[in-house]
XYZ file of N, CA and C in Angstrom:
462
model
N 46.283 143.954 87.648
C 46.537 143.438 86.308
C 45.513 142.338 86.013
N 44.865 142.275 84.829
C 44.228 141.528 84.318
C 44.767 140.263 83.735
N 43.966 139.334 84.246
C 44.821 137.857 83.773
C 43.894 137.035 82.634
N 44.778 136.900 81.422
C 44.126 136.369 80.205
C 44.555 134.813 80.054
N 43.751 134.445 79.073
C 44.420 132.555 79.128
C 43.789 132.612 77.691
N 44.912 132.522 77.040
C 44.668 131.912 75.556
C 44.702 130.570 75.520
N 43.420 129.534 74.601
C 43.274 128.799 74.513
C 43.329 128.178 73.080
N 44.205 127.473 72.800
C 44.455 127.121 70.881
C 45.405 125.650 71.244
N 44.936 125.015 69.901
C 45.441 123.205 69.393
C 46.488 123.512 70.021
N 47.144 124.238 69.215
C 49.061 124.868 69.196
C 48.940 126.161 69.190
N 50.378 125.937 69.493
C 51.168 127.896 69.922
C 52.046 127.569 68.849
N 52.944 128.817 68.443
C 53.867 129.415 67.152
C 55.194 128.522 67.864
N 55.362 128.253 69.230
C 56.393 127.965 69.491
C 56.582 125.669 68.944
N 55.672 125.848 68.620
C 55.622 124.203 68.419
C 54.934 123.917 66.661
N 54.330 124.835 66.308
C 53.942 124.683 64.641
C 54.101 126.035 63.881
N 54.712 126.759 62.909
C 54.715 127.936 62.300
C 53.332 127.656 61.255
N 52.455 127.465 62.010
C 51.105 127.895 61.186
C 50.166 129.697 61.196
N 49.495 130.000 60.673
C 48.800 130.920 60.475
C 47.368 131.140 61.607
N 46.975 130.386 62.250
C 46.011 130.416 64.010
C 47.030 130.707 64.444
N 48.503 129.641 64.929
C 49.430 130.333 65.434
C 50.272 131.442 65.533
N 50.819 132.350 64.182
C 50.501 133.637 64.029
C 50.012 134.486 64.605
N 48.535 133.904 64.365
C 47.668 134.507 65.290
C 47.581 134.859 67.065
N 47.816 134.002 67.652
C 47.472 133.810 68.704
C 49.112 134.448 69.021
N 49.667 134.353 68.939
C 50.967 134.911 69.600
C 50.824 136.922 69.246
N 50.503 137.088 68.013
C 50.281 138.367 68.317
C 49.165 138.880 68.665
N 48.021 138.622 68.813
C 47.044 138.980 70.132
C 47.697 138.569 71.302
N 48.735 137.577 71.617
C 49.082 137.748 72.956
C 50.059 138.954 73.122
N 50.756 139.206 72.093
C 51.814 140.750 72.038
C 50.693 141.920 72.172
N 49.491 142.015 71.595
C 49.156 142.667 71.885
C 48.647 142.972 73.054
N 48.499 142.226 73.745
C 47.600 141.820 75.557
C 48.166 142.400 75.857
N 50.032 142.135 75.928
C 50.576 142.008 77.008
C 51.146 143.552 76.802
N 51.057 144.349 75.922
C 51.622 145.349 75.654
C 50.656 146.740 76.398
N 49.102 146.105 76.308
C 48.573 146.822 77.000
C 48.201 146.688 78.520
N 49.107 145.985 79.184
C 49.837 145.691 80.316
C 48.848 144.276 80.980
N 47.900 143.532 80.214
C 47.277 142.288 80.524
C 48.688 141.283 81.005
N 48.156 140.113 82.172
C 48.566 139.010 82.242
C 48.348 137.917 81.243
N 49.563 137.588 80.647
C 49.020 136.509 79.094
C 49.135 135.355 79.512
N 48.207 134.123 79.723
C 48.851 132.822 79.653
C 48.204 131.574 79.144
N 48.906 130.902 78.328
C 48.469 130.225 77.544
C 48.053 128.720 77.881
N 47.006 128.056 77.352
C 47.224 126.638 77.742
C 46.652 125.845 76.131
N 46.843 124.793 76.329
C 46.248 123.650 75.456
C 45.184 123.683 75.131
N 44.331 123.505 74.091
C 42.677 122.927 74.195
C 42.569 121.821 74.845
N 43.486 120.813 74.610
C 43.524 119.226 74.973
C 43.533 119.551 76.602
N 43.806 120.330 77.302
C 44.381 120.582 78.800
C 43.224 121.471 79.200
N 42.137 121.526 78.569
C 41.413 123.013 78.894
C 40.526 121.884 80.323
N 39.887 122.543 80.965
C 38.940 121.821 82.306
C 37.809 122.787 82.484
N 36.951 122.205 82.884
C 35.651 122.932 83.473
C 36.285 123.813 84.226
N 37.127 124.233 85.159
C 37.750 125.093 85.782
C 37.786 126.600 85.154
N 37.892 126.316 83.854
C 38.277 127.694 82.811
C 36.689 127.941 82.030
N 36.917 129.360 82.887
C 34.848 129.306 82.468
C 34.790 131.512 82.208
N 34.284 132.075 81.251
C 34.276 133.175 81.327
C 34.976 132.975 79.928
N 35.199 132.542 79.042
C 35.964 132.551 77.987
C 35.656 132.821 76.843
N 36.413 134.121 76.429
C 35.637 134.553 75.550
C 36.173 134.925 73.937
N 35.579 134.208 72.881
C 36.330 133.883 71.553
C 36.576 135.513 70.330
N 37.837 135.413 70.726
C 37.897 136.751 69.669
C 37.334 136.295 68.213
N 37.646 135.757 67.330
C 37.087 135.407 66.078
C 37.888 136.229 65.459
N 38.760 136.250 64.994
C 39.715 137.170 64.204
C 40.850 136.581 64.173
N 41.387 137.377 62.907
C 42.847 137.521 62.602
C 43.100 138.304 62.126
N 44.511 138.767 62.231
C 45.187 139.570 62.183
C 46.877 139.433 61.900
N 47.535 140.339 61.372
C 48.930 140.450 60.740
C 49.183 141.338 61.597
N 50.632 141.587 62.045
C 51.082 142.458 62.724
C 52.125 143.582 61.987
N 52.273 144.430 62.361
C 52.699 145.802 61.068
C 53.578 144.910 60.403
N 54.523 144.541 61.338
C 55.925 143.690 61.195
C 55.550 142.751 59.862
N 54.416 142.050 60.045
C 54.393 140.765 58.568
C 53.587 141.765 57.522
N 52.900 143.112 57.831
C 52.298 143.467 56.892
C 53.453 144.053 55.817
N 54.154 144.599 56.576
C 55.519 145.550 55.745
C 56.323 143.734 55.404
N 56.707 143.068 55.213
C 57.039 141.859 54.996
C 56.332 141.421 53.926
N 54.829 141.798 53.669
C 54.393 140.860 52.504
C 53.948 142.333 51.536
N 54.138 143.194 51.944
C 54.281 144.590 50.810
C 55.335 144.362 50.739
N 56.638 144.096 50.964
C 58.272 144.086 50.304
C 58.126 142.884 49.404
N 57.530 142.008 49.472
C 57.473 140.905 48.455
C 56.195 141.170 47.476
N 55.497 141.975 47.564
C 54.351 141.663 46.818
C 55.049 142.031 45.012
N 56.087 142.609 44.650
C 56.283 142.452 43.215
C 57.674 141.485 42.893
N 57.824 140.572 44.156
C 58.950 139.265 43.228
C 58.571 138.614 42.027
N 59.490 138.521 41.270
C 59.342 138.105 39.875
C 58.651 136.132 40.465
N 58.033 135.785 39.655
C 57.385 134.886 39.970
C 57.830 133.470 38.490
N 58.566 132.484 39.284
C 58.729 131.361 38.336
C 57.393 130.532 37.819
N 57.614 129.910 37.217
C 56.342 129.134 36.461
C 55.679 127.473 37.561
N 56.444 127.729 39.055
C 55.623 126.429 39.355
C 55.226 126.923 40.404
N 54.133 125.961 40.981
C 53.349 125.925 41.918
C 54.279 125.270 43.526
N 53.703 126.451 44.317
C 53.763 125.741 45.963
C 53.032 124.912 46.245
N 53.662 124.000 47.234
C 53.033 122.840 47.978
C 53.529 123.072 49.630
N 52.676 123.526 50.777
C 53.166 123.425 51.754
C 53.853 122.499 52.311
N 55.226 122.005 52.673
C 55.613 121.061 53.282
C 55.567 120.763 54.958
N 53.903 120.712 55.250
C 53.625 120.273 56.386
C 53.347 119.048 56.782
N 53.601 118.775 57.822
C 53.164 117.830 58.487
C 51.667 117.088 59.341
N 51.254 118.834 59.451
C 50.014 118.588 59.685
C 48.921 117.950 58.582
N 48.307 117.051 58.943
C 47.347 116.361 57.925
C 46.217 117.540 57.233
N 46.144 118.302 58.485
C 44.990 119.215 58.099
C 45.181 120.155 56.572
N 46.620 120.438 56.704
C 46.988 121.394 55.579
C 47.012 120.791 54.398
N 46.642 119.008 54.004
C 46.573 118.948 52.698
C 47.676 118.443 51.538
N 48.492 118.065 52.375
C 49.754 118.087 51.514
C 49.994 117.254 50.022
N 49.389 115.863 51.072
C 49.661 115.126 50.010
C 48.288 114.886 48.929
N 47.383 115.474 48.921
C 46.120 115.834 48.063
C 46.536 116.987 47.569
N 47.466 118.190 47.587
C 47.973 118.855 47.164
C 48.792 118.448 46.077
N 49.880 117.183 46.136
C 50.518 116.603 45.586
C 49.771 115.958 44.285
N 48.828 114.920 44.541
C 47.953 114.452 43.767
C 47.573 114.989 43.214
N 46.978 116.499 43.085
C 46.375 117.299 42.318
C 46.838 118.225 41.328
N 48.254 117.817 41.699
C 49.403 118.978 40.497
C 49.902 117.263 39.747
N 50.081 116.584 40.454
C 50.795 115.169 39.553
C 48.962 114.785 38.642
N 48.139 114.758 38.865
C 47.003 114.559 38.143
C 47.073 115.672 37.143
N 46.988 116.804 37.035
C 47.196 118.074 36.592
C 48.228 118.642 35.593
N 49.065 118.288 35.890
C 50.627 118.119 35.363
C 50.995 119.560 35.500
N 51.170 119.592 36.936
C 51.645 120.785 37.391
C 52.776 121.025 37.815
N 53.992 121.622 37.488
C 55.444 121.480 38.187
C 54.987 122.290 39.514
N 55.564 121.339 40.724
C 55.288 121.590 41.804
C 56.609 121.565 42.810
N 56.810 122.467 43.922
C 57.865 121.859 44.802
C 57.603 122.172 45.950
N 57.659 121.571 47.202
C 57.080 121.750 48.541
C 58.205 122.717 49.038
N 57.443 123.655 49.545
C 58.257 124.806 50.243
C 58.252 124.439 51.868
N 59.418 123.909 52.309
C 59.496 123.928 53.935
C 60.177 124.912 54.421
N 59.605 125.901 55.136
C 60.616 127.134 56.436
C 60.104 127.320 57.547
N 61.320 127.721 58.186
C 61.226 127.121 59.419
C 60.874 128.454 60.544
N 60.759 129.760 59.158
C 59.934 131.001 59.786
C 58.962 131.462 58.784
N 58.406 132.442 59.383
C 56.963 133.131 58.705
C 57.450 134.069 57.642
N 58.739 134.426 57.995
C 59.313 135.611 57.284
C 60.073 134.308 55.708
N 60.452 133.470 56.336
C 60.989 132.483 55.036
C 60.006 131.988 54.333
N 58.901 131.482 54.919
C 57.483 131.068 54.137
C 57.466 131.920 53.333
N 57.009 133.575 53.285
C 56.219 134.806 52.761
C 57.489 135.238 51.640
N 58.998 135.143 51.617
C 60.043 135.130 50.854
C 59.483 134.229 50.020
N 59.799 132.875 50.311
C 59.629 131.532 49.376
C 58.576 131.570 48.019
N 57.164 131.841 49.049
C 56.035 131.429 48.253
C 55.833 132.604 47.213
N 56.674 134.138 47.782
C 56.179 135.252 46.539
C 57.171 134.826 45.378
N 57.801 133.820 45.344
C 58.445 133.495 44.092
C 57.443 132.787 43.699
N 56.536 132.055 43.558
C 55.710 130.877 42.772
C 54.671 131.537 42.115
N 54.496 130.922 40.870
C 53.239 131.304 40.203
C 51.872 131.108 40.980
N 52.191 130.404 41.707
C 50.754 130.033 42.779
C 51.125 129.010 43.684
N 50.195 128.649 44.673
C 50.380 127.881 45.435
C 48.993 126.398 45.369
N 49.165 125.638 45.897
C 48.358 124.819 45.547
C 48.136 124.126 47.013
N 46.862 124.581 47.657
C 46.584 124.706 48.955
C 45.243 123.903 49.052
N 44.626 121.971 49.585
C 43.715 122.026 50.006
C 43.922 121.404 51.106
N 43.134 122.394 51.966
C 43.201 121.977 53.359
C 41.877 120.725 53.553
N 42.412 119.714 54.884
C 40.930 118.624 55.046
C 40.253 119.020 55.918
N 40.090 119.851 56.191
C 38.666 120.833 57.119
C 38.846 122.233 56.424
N 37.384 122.418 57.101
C 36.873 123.545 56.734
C 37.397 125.204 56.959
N 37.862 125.828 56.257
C 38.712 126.727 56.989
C 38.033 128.459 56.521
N 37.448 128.469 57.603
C 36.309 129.748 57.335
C 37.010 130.701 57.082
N 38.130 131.118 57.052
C 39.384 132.138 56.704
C 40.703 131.671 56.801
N 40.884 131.223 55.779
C 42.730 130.838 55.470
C 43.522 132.035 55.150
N 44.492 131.894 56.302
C 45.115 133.357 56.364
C 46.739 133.244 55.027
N 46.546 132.200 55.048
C 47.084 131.323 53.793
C 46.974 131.820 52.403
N 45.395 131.509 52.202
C 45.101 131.984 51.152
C 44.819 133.487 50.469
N 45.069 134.523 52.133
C 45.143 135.636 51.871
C 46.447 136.242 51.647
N 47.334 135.703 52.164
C 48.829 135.906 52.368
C 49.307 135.524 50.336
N 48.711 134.524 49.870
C 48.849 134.052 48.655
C 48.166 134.997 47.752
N 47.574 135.856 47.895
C 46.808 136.479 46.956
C 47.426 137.904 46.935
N 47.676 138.563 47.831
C 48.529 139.840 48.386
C 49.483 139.980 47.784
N 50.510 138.203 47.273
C 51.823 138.272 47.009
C 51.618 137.751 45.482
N 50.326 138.085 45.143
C 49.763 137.901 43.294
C 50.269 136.708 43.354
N 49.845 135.345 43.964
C 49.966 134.228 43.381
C 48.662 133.643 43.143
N 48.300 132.988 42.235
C 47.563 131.900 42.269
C 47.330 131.170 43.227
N 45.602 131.051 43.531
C 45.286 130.435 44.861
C 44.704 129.153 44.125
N 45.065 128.258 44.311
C 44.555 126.735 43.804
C 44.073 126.228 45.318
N 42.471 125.796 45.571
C 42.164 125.601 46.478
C 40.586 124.825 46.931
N 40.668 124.031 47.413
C 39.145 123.384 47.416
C 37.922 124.559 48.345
């Protein structure tokens, strides 16, 4: 058996973000094709861990694809999403600023699954998403567009 070591900030089991998403189903997929999966920290990574090699992708698993085709025609109210994260990276409160500058009715959507996020947000006329780094593919902003919302986004 082949032994894998996924390396990411966070895992799905500590943030319901979209890398995390990620990384848990490339590990379903590893492990399904009978790989050893095991995960560690970036913060924990050591010269020890050498051979490592970066998929560059993402991916949805059938499971969230059939999930955001069952929502893609919810009737859609007139205000805008605001992620209610915690992470700084996602923007929140420059999100905030930018619908109160704007005069945008806004309400922060917090869930506490992927399947409640993708419910939530196909109700909104759009979402209002700037992240403070650079995000070479926001799986976010694809998930928002699929479910015909408005992508408001730096």
């Amino acid at each position: 058996m082949r032994r894998i070591t996924i390396v990411s900030d966070f895992f799905a089991n500590e943030i319901n973000g979209g890398a995390e998403l990620v990384d848990a189903e490339v590990a379903s997929l590893l492990v399904k094709d009978g790989k050893e999966v095991y995960k560690i920290k970036s913060s924990a990574l050591t010269e020890s861990y050498r051979n490592i090699i970066n998929l560059s992708c993402s991916l949805w698993s059938s499971t969230e694809m059939d999930l955001l085709e069952n929502h893609i025609g919810t009737p859609k109210n007139d205000r805008y999403a605001i992620m209610d994260s915690d992470n700084p990276v996602k923007g929140k409160f420059e999100a905030i600023k930018y619908c109160e500058k704007n005069g945008l009715q806004y309400d922060l959507i917090a869930t506490s699954t992927y399947e409640d996020f993708i419910s939530a947000l196909g109700q909104y006329r759009g979402i209002v998403f700037l992240p403070q780094v650079l995000e070479t593919f926001s799986r976010v902003a694809v998930e928002a567009r699929v479910l015909n919302c408005q992508l408001l986004t730096n």
